[in-house]
Tab-separated table of C-alpha atoms in Angstrom:
chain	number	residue	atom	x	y	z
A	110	UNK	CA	22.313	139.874	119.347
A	111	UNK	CA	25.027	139.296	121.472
A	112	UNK	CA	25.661	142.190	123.927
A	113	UNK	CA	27.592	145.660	121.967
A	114	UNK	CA	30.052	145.731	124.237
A	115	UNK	CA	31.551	142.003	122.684
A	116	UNK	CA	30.948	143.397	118.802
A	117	UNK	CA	33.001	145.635	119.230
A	118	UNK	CA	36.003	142.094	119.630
A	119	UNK	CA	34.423	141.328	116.124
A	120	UNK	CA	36.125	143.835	114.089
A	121	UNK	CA	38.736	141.916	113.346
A	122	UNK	CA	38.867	139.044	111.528
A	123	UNK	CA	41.197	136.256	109.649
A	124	UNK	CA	40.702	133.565	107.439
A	125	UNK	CA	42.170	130.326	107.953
A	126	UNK	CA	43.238	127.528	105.984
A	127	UNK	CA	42.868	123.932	106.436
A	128	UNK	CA	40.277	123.967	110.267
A	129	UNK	CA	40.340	120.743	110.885
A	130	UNK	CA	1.216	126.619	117.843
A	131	UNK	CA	-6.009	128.866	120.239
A	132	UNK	CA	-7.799	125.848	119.221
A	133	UNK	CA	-7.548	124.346	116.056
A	134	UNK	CA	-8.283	125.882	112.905
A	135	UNK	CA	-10.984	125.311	110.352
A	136	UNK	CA	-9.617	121.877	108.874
A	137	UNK	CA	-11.251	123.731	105.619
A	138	UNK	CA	-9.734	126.237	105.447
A	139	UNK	CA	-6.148	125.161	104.688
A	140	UNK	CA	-2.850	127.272	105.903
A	141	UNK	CA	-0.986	129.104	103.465
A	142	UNK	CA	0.146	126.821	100.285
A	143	UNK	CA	3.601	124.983	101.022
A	144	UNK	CA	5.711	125.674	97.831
A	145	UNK	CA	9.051	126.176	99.441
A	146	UNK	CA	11.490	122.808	98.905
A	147	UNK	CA	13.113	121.290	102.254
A	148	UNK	CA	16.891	121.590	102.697
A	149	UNK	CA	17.307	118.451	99.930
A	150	UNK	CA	15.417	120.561	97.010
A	151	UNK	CA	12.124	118.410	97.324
A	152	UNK	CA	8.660	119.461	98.726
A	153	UNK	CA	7.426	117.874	101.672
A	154	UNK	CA	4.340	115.462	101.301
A	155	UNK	CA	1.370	116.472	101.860
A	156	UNK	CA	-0.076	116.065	105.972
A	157	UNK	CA	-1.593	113.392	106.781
A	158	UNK	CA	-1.726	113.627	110.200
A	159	UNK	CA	-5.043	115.173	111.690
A	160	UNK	CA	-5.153	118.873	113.056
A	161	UNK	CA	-3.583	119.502	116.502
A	162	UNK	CA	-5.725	121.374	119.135
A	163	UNK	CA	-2.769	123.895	119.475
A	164	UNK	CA	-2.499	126.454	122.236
A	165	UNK	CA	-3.643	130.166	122.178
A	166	UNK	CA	-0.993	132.153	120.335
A	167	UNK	CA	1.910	133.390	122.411
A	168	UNK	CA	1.153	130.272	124.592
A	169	UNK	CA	2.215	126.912	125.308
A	170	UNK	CA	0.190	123.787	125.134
A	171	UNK	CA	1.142	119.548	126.008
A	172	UNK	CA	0.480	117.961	122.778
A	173	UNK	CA	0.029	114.251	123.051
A	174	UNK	CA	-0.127	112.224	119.547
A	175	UNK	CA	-2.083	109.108	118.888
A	176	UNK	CA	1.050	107.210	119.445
A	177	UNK	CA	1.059	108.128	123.293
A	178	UNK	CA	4.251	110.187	123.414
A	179	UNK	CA	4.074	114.146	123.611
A	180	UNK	CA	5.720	117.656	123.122
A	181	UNK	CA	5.280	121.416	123.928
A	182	UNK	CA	3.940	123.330	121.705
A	183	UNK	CA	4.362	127.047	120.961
A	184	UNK	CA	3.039	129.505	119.065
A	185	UNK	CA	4.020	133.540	118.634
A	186	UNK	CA	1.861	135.376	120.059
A	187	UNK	CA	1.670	136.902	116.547
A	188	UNK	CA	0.919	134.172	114.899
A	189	UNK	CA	-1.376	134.476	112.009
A	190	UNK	CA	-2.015	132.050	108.979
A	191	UNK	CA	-2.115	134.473	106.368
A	192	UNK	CA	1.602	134.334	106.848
A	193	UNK	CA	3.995	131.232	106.689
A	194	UNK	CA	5.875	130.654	110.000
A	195	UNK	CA	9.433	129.208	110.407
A	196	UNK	CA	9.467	126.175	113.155
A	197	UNK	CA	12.334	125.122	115.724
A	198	UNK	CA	12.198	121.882	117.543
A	199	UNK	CA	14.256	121.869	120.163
A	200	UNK	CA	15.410	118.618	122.527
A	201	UNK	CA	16.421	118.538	125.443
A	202	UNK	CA	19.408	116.742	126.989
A	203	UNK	CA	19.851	113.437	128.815
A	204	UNK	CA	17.516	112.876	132.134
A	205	UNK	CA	15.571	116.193	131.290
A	206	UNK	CA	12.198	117.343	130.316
A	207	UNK	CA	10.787	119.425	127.820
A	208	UNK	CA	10.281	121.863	129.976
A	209	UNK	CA	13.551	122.754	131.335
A	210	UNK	CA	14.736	123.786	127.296
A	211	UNK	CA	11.594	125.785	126.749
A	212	UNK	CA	12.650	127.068	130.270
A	213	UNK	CA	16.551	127.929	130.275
A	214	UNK	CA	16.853	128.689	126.324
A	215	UNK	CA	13.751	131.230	126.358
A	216	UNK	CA	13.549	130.345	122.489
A	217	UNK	CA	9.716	131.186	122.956
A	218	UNK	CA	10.505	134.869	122.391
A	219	UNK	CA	11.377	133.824	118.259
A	220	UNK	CA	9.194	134.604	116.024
A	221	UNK	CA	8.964	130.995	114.948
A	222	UNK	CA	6.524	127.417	115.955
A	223	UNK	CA	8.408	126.152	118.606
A	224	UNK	CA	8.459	122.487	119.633
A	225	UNK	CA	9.883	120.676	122.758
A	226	UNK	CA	9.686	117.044	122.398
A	227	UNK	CA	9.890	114.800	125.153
A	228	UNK	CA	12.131	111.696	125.341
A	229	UNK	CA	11.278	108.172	126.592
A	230	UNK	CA	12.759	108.160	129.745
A	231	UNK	CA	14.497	111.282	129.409
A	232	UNK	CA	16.914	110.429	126.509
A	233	UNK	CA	17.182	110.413	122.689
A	234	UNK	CA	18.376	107.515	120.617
A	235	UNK	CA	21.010	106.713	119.317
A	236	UNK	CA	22.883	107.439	122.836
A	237	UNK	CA	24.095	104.609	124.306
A	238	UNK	CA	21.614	104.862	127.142
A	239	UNK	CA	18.618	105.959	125.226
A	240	UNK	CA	15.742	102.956	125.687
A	241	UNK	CA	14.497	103.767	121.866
A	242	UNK	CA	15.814	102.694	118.770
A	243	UNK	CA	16.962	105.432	116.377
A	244	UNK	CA	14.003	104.436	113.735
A	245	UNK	CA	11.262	104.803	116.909
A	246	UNK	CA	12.824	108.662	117.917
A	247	UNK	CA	13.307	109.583	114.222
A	248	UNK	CA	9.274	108.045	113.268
A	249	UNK	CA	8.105	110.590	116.369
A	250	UNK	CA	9.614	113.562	115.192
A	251	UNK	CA	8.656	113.014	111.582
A	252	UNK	CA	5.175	112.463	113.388
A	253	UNK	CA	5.365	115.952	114.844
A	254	UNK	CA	6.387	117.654	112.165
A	255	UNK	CA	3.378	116.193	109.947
A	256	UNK	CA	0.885	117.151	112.401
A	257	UNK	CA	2.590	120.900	112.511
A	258	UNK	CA	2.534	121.299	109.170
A	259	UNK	CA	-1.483	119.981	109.057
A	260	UNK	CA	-2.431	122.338	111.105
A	261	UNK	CA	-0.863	125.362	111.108
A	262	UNK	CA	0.684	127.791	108.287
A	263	UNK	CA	4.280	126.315	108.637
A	264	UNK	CA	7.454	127.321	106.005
A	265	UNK	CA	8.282	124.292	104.684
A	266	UNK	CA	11.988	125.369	103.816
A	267	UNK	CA	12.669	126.761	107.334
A	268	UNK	CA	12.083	123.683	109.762
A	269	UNK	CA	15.191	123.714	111.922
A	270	UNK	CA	16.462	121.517	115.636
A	271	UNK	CA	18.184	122.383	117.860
A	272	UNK	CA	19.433	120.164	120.999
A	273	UNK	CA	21.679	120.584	124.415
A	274	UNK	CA	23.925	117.412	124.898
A	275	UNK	CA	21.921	114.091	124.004
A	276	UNK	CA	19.566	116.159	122.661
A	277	UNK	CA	21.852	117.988	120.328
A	278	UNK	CA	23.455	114.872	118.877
A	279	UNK	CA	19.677	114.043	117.910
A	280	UNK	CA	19.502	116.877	116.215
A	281	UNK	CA	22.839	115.956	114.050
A	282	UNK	CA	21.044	112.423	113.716
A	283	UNK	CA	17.950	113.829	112.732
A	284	UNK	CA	20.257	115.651	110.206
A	285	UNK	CA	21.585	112.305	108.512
A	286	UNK	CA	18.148	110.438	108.822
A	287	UNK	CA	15.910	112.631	107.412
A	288	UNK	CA	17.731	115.628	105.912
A	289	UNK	CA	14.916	116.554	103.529
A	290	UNK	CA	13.294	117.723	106.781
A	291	UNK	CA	15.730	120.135	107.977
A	292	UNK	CA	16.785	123.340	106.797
A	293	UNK	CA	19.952	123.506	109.389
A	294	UNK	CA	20.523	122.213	112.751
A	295	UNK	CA	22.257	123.394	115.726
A	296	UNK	CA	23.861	121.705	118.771
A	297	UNK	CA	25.181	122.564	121.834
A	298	UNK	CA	27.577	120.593	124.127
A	299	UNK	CA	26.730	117.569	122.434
A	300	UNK	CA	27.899	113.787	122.555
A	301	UNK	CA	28.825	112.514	119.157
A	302	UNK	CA	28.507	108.997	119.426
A	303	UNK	CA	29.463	107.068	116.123
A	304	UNK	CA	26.151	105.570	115.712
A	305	UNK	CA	24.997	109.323	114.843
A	306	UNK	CA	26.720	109.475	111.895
A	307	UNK	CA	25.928	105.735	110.819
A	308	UNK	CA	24.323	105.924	107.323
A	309	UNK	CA	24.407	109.174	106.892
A	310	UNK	CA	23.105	110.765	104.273
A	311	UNK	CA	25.563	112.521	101.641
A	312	UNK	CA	23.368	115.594	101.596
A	313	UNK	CA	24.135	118.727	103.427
A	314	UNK	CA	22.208	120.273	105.939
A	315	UNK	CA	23.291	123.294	107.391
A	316	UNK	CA	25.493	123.159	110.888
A	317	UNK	CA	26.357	125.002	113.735
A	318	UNK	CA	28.044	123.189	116.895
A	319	UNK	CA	28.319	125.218	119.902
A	320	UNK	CA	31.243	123.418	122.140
A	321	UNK	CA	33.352	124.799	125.936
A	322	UNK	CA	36.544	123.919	125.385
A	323	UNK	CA	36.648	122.489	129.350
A	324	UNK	CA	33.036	120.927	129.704
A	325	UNK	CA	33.032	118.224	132.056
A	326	UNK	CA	30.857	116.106	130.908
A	327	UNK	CA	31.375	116.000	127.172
A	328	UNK	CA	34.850	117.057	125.967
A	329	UNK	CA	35.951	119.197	123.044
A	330	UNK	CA	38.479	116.253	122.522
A	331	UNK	CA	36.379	113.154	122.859
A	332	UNK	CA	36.284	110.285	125.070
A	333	UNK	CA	33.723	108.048	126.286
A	334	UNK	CA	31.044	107.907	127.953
A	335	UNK	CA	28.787	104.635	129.424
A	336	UNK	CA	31.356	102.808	127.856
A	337	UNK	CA	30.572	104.190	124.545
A	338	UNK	CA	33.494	106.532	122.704
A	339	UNK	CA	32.144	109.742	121.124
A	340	UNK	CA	34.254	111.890	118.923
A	341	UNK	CA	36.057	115.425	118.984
A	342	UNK	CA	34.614	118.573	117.927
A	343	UNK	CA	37.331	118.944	115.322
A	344	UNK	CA	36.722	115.613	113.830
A	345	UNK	CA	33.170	116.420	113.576
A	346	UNK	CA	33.426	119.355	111.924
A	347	UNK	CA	35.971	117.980	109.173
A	348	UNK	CA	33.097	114.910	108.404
A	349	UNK	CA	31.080	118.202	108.231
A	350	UNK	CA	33.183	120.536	105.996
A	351	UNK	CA	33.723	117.538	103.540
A	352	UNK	CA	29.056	117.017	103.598
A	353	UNK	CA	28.551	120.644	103.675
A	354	UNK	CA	30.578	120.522	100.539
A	355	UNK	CA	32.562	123.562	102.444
A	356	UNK	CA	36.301	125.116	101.036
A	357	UNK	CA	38.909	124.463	103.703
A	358	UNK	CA	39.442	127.896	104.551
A	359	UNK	CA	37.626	129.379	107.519
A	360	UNK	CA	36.823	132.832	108.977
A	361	UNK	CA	37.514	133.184	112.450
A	362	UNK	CA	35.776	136.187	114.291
A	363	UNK	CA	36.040	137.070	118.427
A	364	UNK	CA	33.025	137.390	119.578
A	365	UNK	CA	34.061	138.118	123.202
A	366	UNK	CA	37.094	137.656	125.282
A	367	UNK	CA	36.325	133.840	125.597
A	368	UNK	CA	34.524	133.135	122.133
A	369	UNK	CA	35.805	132.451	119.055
A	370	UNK	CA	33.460	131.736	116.059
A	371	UNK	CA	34.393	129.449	112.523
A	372	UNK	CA	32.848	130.128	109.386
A	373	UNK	CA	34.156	128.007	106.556
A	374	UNK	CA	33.462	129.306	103.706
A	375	UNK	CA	32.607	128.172	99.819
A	376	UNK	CA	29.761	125.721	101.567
A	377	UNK	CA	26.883	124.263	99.387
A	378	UNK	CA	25.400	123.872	103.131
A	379	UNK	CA	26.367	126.379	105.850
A	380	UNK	CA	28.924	125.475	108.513
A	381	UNK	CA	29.529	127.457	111.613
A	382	UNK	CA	31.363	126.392	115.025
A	383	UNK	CA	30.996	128.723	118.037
A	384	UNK	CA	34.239	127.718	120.094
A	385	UNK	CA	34.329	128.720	124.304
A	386	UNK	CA	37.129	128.595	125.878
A	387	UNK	CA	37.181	127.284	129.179
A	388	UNK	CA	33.370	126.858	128.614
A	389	UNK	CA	31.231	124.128	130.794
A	390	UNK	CA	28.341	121.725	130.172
A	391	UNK	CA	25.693	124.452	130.132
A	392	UNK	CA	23.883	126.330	127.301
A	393	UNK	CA	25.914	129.032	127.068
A	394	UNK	CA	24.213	132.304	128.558
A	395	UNK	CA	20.436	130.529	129.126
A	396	UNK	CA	19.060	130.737	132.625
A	397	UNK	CA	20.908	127.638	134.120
A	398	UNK	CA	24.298	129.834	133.206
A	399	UNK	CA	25.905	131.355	136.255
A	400	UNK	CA	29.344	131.751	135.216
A	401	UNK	CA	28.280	135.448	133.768
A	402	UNK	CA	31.256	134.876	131.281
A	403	UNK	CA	29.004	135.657	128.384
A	404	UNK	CA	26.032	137.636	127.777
A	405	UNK	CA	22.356	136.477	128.582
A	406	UNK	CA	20.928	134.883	125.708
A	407	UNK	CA	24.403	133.891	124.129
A	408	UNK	CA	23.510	130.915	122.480
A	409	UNK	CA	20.083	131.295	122.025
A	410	UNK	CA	20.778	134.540	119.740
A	411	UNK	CA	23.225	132.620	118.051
A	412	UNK	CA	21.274	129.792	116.851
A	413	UNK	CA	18.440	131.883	115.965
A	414	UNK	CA	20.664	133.777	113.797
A	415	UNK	CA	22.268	131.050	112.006
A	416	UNK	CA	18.766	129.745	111.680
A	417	UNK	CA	17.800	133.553	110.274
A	418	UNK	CA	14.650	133.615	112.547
A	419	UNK	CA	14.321	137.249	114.669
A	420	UNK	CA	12.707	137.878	118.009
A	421	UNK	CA	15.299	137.541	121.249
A	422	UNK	CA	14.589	136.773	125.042
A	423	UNK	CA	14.374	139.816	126.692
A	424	UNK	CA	17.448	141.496	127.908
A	425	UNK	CA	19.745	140.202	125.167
A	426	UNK	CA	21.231	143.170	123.231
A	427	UNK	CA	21.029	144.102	119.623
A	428	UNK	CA	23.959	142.834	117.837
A	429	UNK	CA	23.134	140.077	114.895
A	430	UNK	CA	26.158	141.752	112.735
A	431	UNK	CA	28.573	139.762	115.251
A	432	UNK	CA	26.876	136.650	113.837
A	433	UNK	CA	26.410	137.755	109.931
């Protein structure tokens, strides 16, 4: 739903070749039946986790799990169990909270579950920084997810992540640990430290990187970072064409003056990049944005359409075809 005025940029297009959450519900009364198989083609165990006392619907509530660490959770304020419900967790960048996400990406408006973990210390493994190991951060999500899933009517095909920065190269880690999990993951800005991609797994999980060309912190080109090199964009998204199973050719589309989207095309798993030019270190149009170089809820509408889940912030205009 990027603004009108910009889809109008997306008429043209080329192709490429070669780019490089009320209180808990009767525990007897179970949600809807989970049939649906993850992103990997198998069905999700059955919860063992015990029901959540979940906020009021269209509400958020701190959840705090047996294991001591905690997350937001949200629920539509249409949220019924009679229907199954897509759900987004998103994560937050380095020295953050949970809050600030839920806060500047207004992702509460989707008509999804959303979760906002919280980090030890502000951080997400496996950044250099991060006081977790990658098993510890990977063992609490696949906590939250269980505990979701046993308590509310949750889509078992449509669990997506999404992270800013540290938080969105969890989200690619989360991708190559536990890929069964995820239907697709998005990330913004992030920090693609080699240890994310360490025993990856072959399958493909659905991908869309969201990158400014001149962010300050984490650049388009790589470098490094607390002494730790991280990688391009570009050589990310080849190590993703070639586990996406993707063709080399890719459809470029303008969505506005200074954003340029890449779809390849022939993927097993979809791959989509979302390139800014002269973009920063922010999440592009959330509330923290004050460059007013793209439309309010930029990003936000864009991951929510390559996740295929409606319902937009307020103020964000009507335009998903720039996206599909």
């Amino acid at each position: 739903m990027i603004k009108r005025a910009l889809c109008s940029l997306a008429a043209a297009s080329l192709v490429l070749s070669g780019c490089g959450f009320f209180s808990a519900p009767d525990p007897t009364v179970p949600p809807v039946a989970q049939t649906q198989p993850g992103s990997a083609g198998s069905v999700l165990s059955i919860p063992t986790s015990a029901p959540l006392v979940g906020p009021l619907p269209g509400e958020s509530k701190n959840i705090h799990l047996p294991s001591g660490r905690n997350f937001i959770l949200h629920l539509p304020k249409d949220y019924s169990p009679q229907q199954k419900w897509p759900v987004v967790l998103a994560f937050h960048g380095w020295k953050e909270q949970a809050e600030a996400i839920e806060d500047y990406t207004q992702l509460n408006a989707a008509q999804a579950i959303m979760v906002y973990p919280q980090g030890v210390e502000g951080a997400w493994a496996p950044a250099p920084y991060a006081t977790t190991s990658g098993a510890e951060d990977v063992e609490f999500v696949t906590n939250i997810v269980d505990s979701v899933r046993a308590t509310y009517a949750v889509d078992d095909s449509r669990i997506h992540a999404v992270g800013m920065s540290n938080g969105g190269g969890f989200a690619v880690y989360l991708s190559c640990q536990i890929p069964e999990t995820f239907n697709s993951v998005a990330s913004i800005s992030a920090a693609y430290y080699d240890k994310i991609h360490e025993s990856c797994a072959d399958t493909g999980v659905g991908r869309l990187d969201i990158h400014g060309t001149n962010d300050p912190v984490v650049s388009y080109y790589g470098g490094k970072r607390h002494e730790t090199g991280y990688r391009s964009v570009d050589e990310i998204l080849k190590r993703d064409q070639v586990r996406n199973g993707c063709q080399p050719d890719v459809e470029a589309v303008r969505l506005s003056s200074t954003s340029l989207r890449m779809r390849w095309l022939g993927c097993d798993s979809p791959l989509v990049h979302i390139r800014i030019g002269g973009g920063s270190h922010v999440w592009p149009g959330g509330t923290y944005d004050h460059s007013e170089e793209l439309p309010p809820g930029f990003a936000t509408d864009a991951v929510l359409d390559f996740f295929g889940i409606p319902g937009r912030p307020a103020g964000t205009s009507d335009s998903a075809d720039a996206l599909n």
